[in-house]
Amino acid sequence: MADFLVDSDTLARARFGTSELAECVAALSVLLRPDPMPWHLAWRRRYIEQLGDHLAAHPVQAAIAAHAVSPTWAADFLTAPPRNDEHTSIEPHLSEIEALSDDCLRADLEHVRRPLAADLLGPGLAAHATALLRWVWQTTVAPEWPTRHRVLEADLVARTNRLARSGWAAVFDDLRDGTRWVGNNRLQYDARPYPDIDIRGRQLTFYAAHCRSGWVTWNLAEPTHYGIVYPVIGIFADQDRAGPASLRALLGRRRATVLQSAEQPISTSAIAASTNLPLSTVAAHLRVLHEAGLLQRRRSGREVLYWWTAAAHELSRAARTHLTAKPRRA
């Protein structure tokens, strides 16, 4: 086990937040890994060919992508937390990465996967790395960042409420695989045998992201800020997607919007955040849709996730078929 050593001051100042760099790295990881989670599939399909075309045209960036992330590790230059509350955007991070030496980046990349590809041995590696991250951000994340951010914010609200009701142990124990409160001022940050880290008196932040399993983050050169990136509950809800007119006519616009938002597992608070509907309204529609056999549900910690049943898939398919069917001539 690997633990953070904390004290009451560390926990008193700990907070929940978002990071554009974490969201960008999560997107790159989802695109690169061949075994995405079911709720990542639709998003990944939209961009995987574009990423392939981009990497084919930029071989150094392709080599960086091949070395940057693995199922168990990400290059250290990708995991620096924001230095303060104002620097959660991606641009300050990209500026810092671009200022790193080629040797530093090569060492980080070689730690993830070795031997290094020949394309990584030339100069200007930092510029290629920032170009790759900027492409991922601008192409795959930024166009839907307002919706993503609302889902992230909804998760932060849910976690903060859980903290107020049940304390830190309840928050830690279902944050991400490998993270749990073990007592005696020790927070396990990974189940694998990594070194313990003393972060007493330091800043600890928990970052929600649309990722698979999350990671731990700190700045090795200036270790004053530490963070844990964890998977958000609710994935890529679409606030504008109410479904075909026939589905809206059958269910009503709001109920159809709630149903469409739950195509993949998502929480009540995430639907409310991504659709701008009141939480009580979303909860009422979810209850009706569940009773009608269109949604299944299961508890994840203190949240309840909803997603489509086979009947909902069939209903949506039939509605879209009706929408696209050509009228017959008499």
Short mmCIF file of C-alpha atoms in Angstrom, two decimals:
data_model
loop_
_atom_site.label_atom_id
_atom_site.label_comp_id
_atom_site.label_asym_id
_atom_site.label_seq_id
_atom_site.Cartn_x
_atom_site.Cartn_y
_atom_site.Cartn_z
CA MET A 1 0.00 0.00 0.00
CA ALA A 2 1.02 3.62 -0.57
CA ASP A 3 -0.24 6.27 1.83
CA PHE A 4 -0.37 10.02 2.13
CA LEU A 5 0.52 11.05 5.68
CA VAL A 6 -1.90 13.85 6.56
CA ASP A 7 -2.90 15.91 9.59
CA SER A 8 -5.98 17.86 10.62
CA ASP A 9 -4.68 21.01 8.93
CA THR A 10 -4.23 19.18 5.61
CA LEU A 11 -7.80 17.86 5.72
CA ALA A 12 -9.22 21.21 6.87
CA ARG A 13 -7.72 22.93 3.82
CA ALA A 14 -8.42 20.09 1.34
CA ARG A 15 -10.88 20.95 -1.41
CA PHE A 16 -12.54 19.65 -4.56
CA GLY A 17 -11.78 21.22 -7.92
CA THR A 18 -11.40 20.81 -11.66
CA SER A 19 -8.34 20.98 -13.87
CA GLU A 20 -8.33 21.48 -17.63
CA LEU A 21 -4.98 19.66 -17.85
CA ALA A 22 -6.42 16.65 -16.02
CA GLU A 23 -9.40 16.64 -18.37
CA CYS A 24 -7.09 16.86 -21.39
CA VAL A 25 -4.85 14.01 -20.15
CA ALA A 26 -7.95 11.94 -19.37
CA ALA A 27 -9.21 12.49 -22.93
CA LEU A 28 -5.85 11.49 -24.41
CA SER A 29 -5.77 8.35 -22.26
CA VAL A 30 -9.31 7.33 -23.26
CA LEU A 31 -8.41 7.79 -26.92
CA LEU A 32 -5.16 5.84 -26.68
CA ARG A 33 -6.30 2.87 -24.62
CA PRO A 34 -7.91 0.04 -26.64
CA ASP A 35 -10.23 -1.02 -23.80
CA PRO A 36 -12.45 1.98 -23.01
CA MET A 37 -15.20 1.86 -20.42
CA PRO A 38 -18.69 1.42 -21.94
CA TRP A 39 -19.68 5.01 -21.18
CA HIS A 40 -16.60 6.32 -23.03
CA LEU A 41 -17.33 4.45 -26.26
CA ALA A 42 -19.59 6.94 -28.05
CA TRP A 43 -17.27 9.88 -27.33
CA ARG A 44 -14.18 7.90 -28.33
CA ARG A 45 -15.73 6.89 -31.65
CA ARG A 46 -16.24 10.56 -32.53
CA TYR A 47 -12.55 11.41 -32.28
CA ILE A 48 -10.44 8.27 -32.67
CA GLU A 49 -10.05 8.62 -36.45
CA GLN A 50 -9.15 12.30 -36.14
CA LEU A 51 -6.47 11.42 -33.60
CA GLY A 52 -5.11 8.71 -35.90
CA ASP A 53 -4.90 11.17 -38.81
CA HIS A 54 -3.23 13.79 -36.62
CA LEU A 55 -0.60 11.39 -35.27
CA ALA A 56 0.10 10.01 -38.73
CA ALA A 57 0.92 13.56 -39.85
CA HIS A 58 3.08 14.28 -36.77
CA PRO A 59 5.39 11.32 -36.02
CA VAL A 60 7.12 12.93 -33.02
CA GLN A 61 3.76 13.60 -31.39
CA ALA A 62 2.79 10.00 -32.18
CA ALA A 63 5.90 8.77 -30.39
CA ILE A 64 5.13 11.00 -27.39
CA ALA A 65 1.57 9.64 -27.27
CA ALA A 66 2.86 6.06 -27.39
CA HIS A 67 5.10 6.70 -24.37
CA ALA A 68 3.09 9.24 -22.37
CA VAL A 69 0.42 7.07 -20.77
CA SER A 70 0.03 3.43 -19.83
CA PRO A 71 -2.58 1.52 -17.81
CA THR A 72 -0.50 2.07 -14.65
CA TRP A 73 1.41 5.34 -15.13
CA ALA A 74 1.42 8.72 -16.86
CA ALA A 75 4.50 10.80 -17.63
CA ASP A 76 5.22 13.14 -14.73
CA PHE A 77 5.03 16.28 -16.88
CA LEU A 78 1.35 15.48 -17.50
CA THR A 79 0.42 15.28 -13.84
CA ALA A 80 1.38 18.61 -12.27
CA PRO A 81 -1.50 20.12 -10.24
CA PRO A 82 -2.47 23.80 -10.51
CA ARG A 83 -0.26 25.95 -8.28
CA ASN A 84 -3.24 27.84 -6.89
CA ASP A 85 -6.98 28.26 -7.33
CA GLU A 86 -6.60 30.71 -10.21
CA HIS A 87 -4.45 28.40 -12.35
CA THR A 88 -6.87 25.62 -13.19
CA SER A 89 -6.85 26.39 -16.93
CA ILE A 90 -4.63 24.43 -19.28
CA GLU A 91 -2.55 27.28 -20.74
CA PRO A 92 -0.30 27.87 -17.68
CA HIS A 93 0.43 24.14 -17.65
CA LEU A 94 1.29 24.12 -21.35
CA SER A 95 3.65 27.06 -20.83
CA GLU A 96 5.41 25.18 -18.04
CA ILE A 97 5.69 22.01 -20.13
CA GLU A 98 7.08 23.98 -23.07
CA ALA A 99 9.80 25.36 -20.80
CA LEU A 100 11.02 21.89 -19.78
CA SER A 101 14.25 20.53 -21.19
CA ASP A 102 14.28 17.72 -23.73
CA ASP A 103 16.21 15.55 -21.27
CA CYS A 104 13.51 16.05 -18.62
CA LEU A 105 10.74 15.00 -20.99
CA ARG A 106 12.73 12.04 -22.25
CA ALA A 107 13.29 10.84 -18.68
CA ASP A 108 9.56 11.12 -17.92
CA LEU A 109 8.59 9.28 -21.09
CA GLU A 110 11.18 6.55 -20.58
CA HIS A 111 9.84 5.95 -17.07
CA VAL A 112 6.47 5.01 -18.63
CA ARG A 113 7.71 2.87 -21.50
CA ARG A 114 11.16 1.90 -22.75
CA PRO A 115 13.17 1.85 -24.91
CA LEU A 116 12.55 5.32 -26.26
CA ALA A 117 11.44 5.58 -29.88
CA ALA A 118 13.99 7.08 -32.27
CA ASP A 119 11.65 10.03 -32.95
CA LEU A 120 12.06 11.12 -29.31
CA LEU A 121 15.83 11.56 -29.52
CA GLY A 122 15.80 14.83 -31.45
CA PRO A 123 15.53 18.43 -30.19
CA GLY A 124 12.35 20.44 -29.55
CA LEU A 125 10.51 17.68 -27.68
CA ALA A 126 8.66 20.08 -25.37
CA ALA A 127 7.17 21.99 -28.30
CA HIS A 128 5.88 18.73 -29.79
CA ALA A 129 4.41 17.66 -26.43
CA THR A 130 2.53 20.92 -25.95
CA ALA A 131 1.32 20.81 -29.55
CA LEU A 132 -0.14 17.34 -28.94
CA LEU A 133 -1.89 18.40 -25.74
CA ARG A 134 -3.19 21.59 -27.32
CA TRP A 135 -4.62 19.58 -30.25
CA VAL A 136 -6.35 17.14 -27.88
CA TRP A 137 -7.77 20.01 -25.84
CA GLN A 138 -8.94 22.16 -28.74
CA THR A 139 -10.30 19.29 -30.87
CA THR A 140 -11.84 16.85 -28.40
CA VAL A 141 -12.45 18.69 -25.12
CA ALA A 142 -12.94 22.43 -25.61
CA PRO A 143 -15.98 22.13 -27.96
CA GLU A 144 -17.95 20.44 -25.18
CA TRP A 145 -16.18 21.92 -22.17
CA PRO A 146 -19.26 23.85 -20.87
CA THR A 147 -21.26 20.61 -20.66
CA ARG A 148 -18.33 18.65 -19.26
CA HIS A 149 -17.67 21.33 -16.68
CA ARG A 150 -21.29 21.33 -15.51
CA VAL A 151 -21.10 17.56 -14.99
CA LEU A 152 -17.83 17.96 -13.07
CA GLU A 153 -19.29 20.73 -10.93
CA ALA A 154 -22.32 18.57 -10.12
CA ASP A 155 -19.99 15.83 -8.91
CA LEU A 156 -18.07 18.30 -6.76
CA VAL A 157 -21.32 19.43 -5.14
CA ALA A 158 -22.31 15.82 -4.45
CA ARG A 159 -18.90 15.04 -2.92
CA THR A 160 -18.94 18.18 -0.78
CA ASN A 161 -22.41 17.32 0.51
CA ARG A 162 -21.24 13.80 1.33
CA LEU A 163 -18.28 15.22 3.23
CA ALA A 164 -20.58 17.44 5.30
CA ARG A 165 -22.90 14.51 6.09
CA SER A 166 -20.50 11.63 6.64
CA GLY A 167 -16.93 12.87 6.89
CA TRP A 168 -13.76 12.24 4.91
CA ALA A 169 -13.79 8.46 5.26
CA ALA A 170 -17.04 8.25 3.26
CA VAL A 171 -15.56 10.47 0.55
CA PHE A 172 -12.28 8.56 0.25
CA ASP A 173 -13.63 5.03 0.23
CA ASP A 174 -15.42 5.28 -3.12
CA LEU A 175 -13.38 8.05 -4.73
CA ARG A 176 -11.31 5.76 -6.97
CA ASP A 177 -9.85 2.26 -6.89
CA GLY A 178 -6.96 2.11 -4.44
CA THR A 179 -7.95 5.17 -2.43
CA ARG A 180 -9.32 4.75 1.08
CA TRP A 181 -9.01 6.11 4.59
CA VAL A 182 -6.95 3.70 6.71
CA GLY A 183 -6.95 5.69 9.94
CA ASN A 184 -4.10 7.08 12.05
CA ASN A 185 -3.82 10.11 9.74
CA ARG A 186 -3.10 7.93 6.74
CA LEU A 187 -4.89 8.22 3.39
CA GLN A 188 -4.09 5.36 1.02
CA TYR A 189 -3.58 6.83 -2.43
CA ASP A 190 -2.71 3.56 -4.21
CA ALA A 191 -3.01 -0.14 -3.45
CA ARG A 192 0.35 -0.86 -5.06
CA PRO A 193 3.61 -0.77 -3.05
CA TYR A 194 4.69 2.80 -3.80
CA PRO A 195 6.43 4.93 -1.13
CA ASP A 196 4.45 6.76 1.54
CA ILE A 197 4.45 10.54 1.13
CA ASP A 198 4.29 13.04 3.97
CA ILE A 199 1.98 15.87 2.90
CA ARG A 200 1.32 17.35 6.33
CA GLY A 201 0.98 21.09 6.00
CA ARG A 202 0.61 20.87 2.20
CA GLN A 203 -2.35 21.56 -0.09
CA LEU A 204 -4.45 18.53 -1.10
CA THR A 205 -7.05 18.80 -3.86
CA PHE A 206 -9.39 16.22 -5.38
CA TYR A 207 -9.99 16.74 -9.12
CA ALA A 208 -13.01 15.21 -10.86
CA ALA A 209 -12.31 14.22 -14.47
CA HIS A 210 -13.85 12.17 -17.27
CA CYS A 211 -11.22 9.47 -16.83
CA ARG A 212 -11.10 5.72 -16.42
CA SER A 213 -9.55 5.28 -12.99
CA GLY A 214 -7.69 8.46 -12.07
CA TRP A 215 -4.16 9.15 -10.83
CA VAL A 216 -2.14 10.98 -8.19
CA THR A 217 -0.58 14.32 -9.01
CA TRP A 218 2.11 16.57 -7.59
CA ASN A 219 4.84 18.90 -8.79
CA LEU A 220 8.16 17.13 -8.22
CA ALA A 221 10.20 20.34 -8.49
CA GLU A 222 7.99 22.25 -6.03
CA PRO A 223 6.03 19.70 -3.94
CA THR A 224 3.63 22.02 -2.13
CA HIS A 225 0.44 20.97 -3.92
CA TYR A 226 -0.79 17.38 -4.15
CA GLY A 227 -3.89 16.02 -5.78
CA ILE A 228 -5.92 12.93 -6.59
CA VAL A 229 -7.72 12.80 -9.93
CA TYR A 230 -10.81 10.60 -9.76
CA PRO A 231 -13.53 9.49 -12.22
CA VAL A 232 -16.58 11.71 -12.33
CA ILE A 233 -19.99 10.10 -11.80
CA GLY A 234 -21.99 10.71 -14.99
CA ILE A 235 -20.33 10.89 -18.39
CA PHE A 236 -20.81 13.25 -21.33
CA ALA A 237 -24.44 14.18 -20.79
CA ASP A 238 -25.82 16.24 -23.67
CA GLN A 239 -28.06 19.08 -22.54
CA ASP A 240 -29.45 19.77 -26.00
CA ARG A 241 -30.39 16.22 -26.90
CA ALA A 242 -34.10 15.66 -26.23
CA GLY A 243 -34.41 13.01 -28.92
CA PRO A 244 -36.62 12.78 -32.02
CA ALA A 245 -39.93 14.63 -32.17
CA SER A 246 -41.86 11.36 -31.85
CA LEU A 247 -40.06 10.59 -28.58
CA ARG A 248 -40.73 14.08 -27.26
CA ALA A 249 -44.38 13.73 -28.19
CA LEU A 250 -44.62 10.44 -26.32
CA LEU A 251 -42.73 11.41 -23.18
CA GLY A 252 -42.72 15.19 -23.15
CA ARG A 253 -39.62 17.30 -23.83
CA ARG A 254 -38.22 17.30 -20.30
CA ARG A 255 -38.74 13.60 -19.70
CA ALA A 256 -37.28 12.79 -23.12
CA THR A 257 -34.25 14.97 -22.29
CA VAL A 258 -33.74 13.13 -19.00
CA LEU A 259 -34.05 9.76 -20.77
CA GLN A 260 -31.57 10.72 -23.49
CA SER A 261 -29.11 11.97 -20.86
CA ALA A 262 -29.09 8.54 -19.22
CA GLU A 263 -28.00 6.52 -22.25
CA GLN A 264 -24.79 5.85 -20.30
CA PRO A 265 -24.56 5.56 -16.46
CA ILE A 266 -25.12 8.97 -14.88
CA SER A 267 -26.19 10.37 -11.53
CA THR A 268 -29.23 12.51 -10.76
CA SER A 269 -27.08 15.52 -9.89
CA ALA A 270 -25.07 15.19 -13.11
CA ILE A 271 -28.25 15.15 -15.23
CA ALA A 272 -29.53 18.21 -13.38
CA ALA A 273 -26.25 20.03 -13.97
CA SER A 274 -25.97 19.13 -17.65
CA THR A 275 -29.61 19.86 -18.53
CA ASN A 276 -30.18 22.89 -16.27
CA LEU A 277 -33.30 21.20 -14.90
CA PRO A 278 -34.13 21.38 -11.18
CA LEU A 279 -32.86 18.41 -9.20
CA SER A 280 -36.37 17.59 -7.96
CA THR A 281 -37.68 17.59 -11.53
CA VAL A 282 -34.93 15.25 -12.71
CA ALA A 283 -35.53 12.91 -9.76
CA ALA A 284 -39.27 12.77 -10.51
CA HIS A 285 -38.69 11.96 -14.19
CA LEU A 286 -36.10 9.31 -13.34
CA ARG A 287 -38.54 7.63 -10.97
CA VAL A 288 -41.24 7.48 -13.66
CA LEU A 289 -38.83 6.23 -16.31
CA HIS A 290 -37.49 3.57 -13.95
CA GLU A 291 -41.00 2.40 -13.05
CA ALA A 292 -41.82 2.26 -16.77
CA GLY A 293 -38.93 -0.14 -17.35
CA LEU A 294 -36.86 2.30 -19.43
CA LEU A 295 -34.07 2.82 -16.92
CA GLN A 296 -32.13 0.52 -14.67
CA ARG A 297 -30.30 1.80 -11.63
CA ARG A 298 -27.67 0.84 -9.09
CA ARG A 299 -26.04 2.55 -6.16
CA SER A 300 -22.41 3.69 -6.39
CA GLY A 301 -21.38 4.81 -2.93
CA ARG A 302 -23.96 7.38 -1.94
CA GLU A 303 -24.94 8.18 -5.53
CA VAL A 304 -27.49 6.30 -7.64
CA LEU A 305 -26.59 5.78 -11.29
CA TYR A 306 -29.25 5.41 -14.00
CA TRP A 307 -28.85 4.05 -17.53
CA TRP A 308 -30.93 2.61 -20.36
CA THR A 309 -32.57 -0.77 -20.35
CA ALA A 310 -33.01 -2.80 -23.53
CA ALA A 311 -36.51 -1.33 -23.77
CA ALA A 312 -35.10 2.20 -23.85
CA HIS A 313 -32.66 1.27 -26.62
CA GLU A 314 -35.53 -0.21 -28.62
CA LEU A 315 -37.74 2.83 -28.01
CA SER A 316 -34.99 5.22 -29.12
CA ARG A 317 -34.25 3.08 -32.19
CA ALA A 318 -37.91 2.98 -33.15
CA ALA A 319 -38.27 6.74 -32.69
CA ARG A 320 -35.27 7.47 -34.89
CA THR A 321 -36.42 4.96 -37.51
CA HIS A 322 -39.80 6.69 -37.59
CA LEU A 323 -38.05 10.06 -37.96
CA THR A 324 -35.98 8.98 -40.96
CA ALA A 325 -38.55 6.78 -42.71
CA LYS A 326 -39.71 8.14 -46.08
CA PRO A 327 -43.47 8.45 -46.59
CA ARG A 328 -44.93 6.03 -49.11
CA ARG A 329 -46.61 7.31 -52.24
CA ALA A 330 -50.27 6.49 -52.66
#
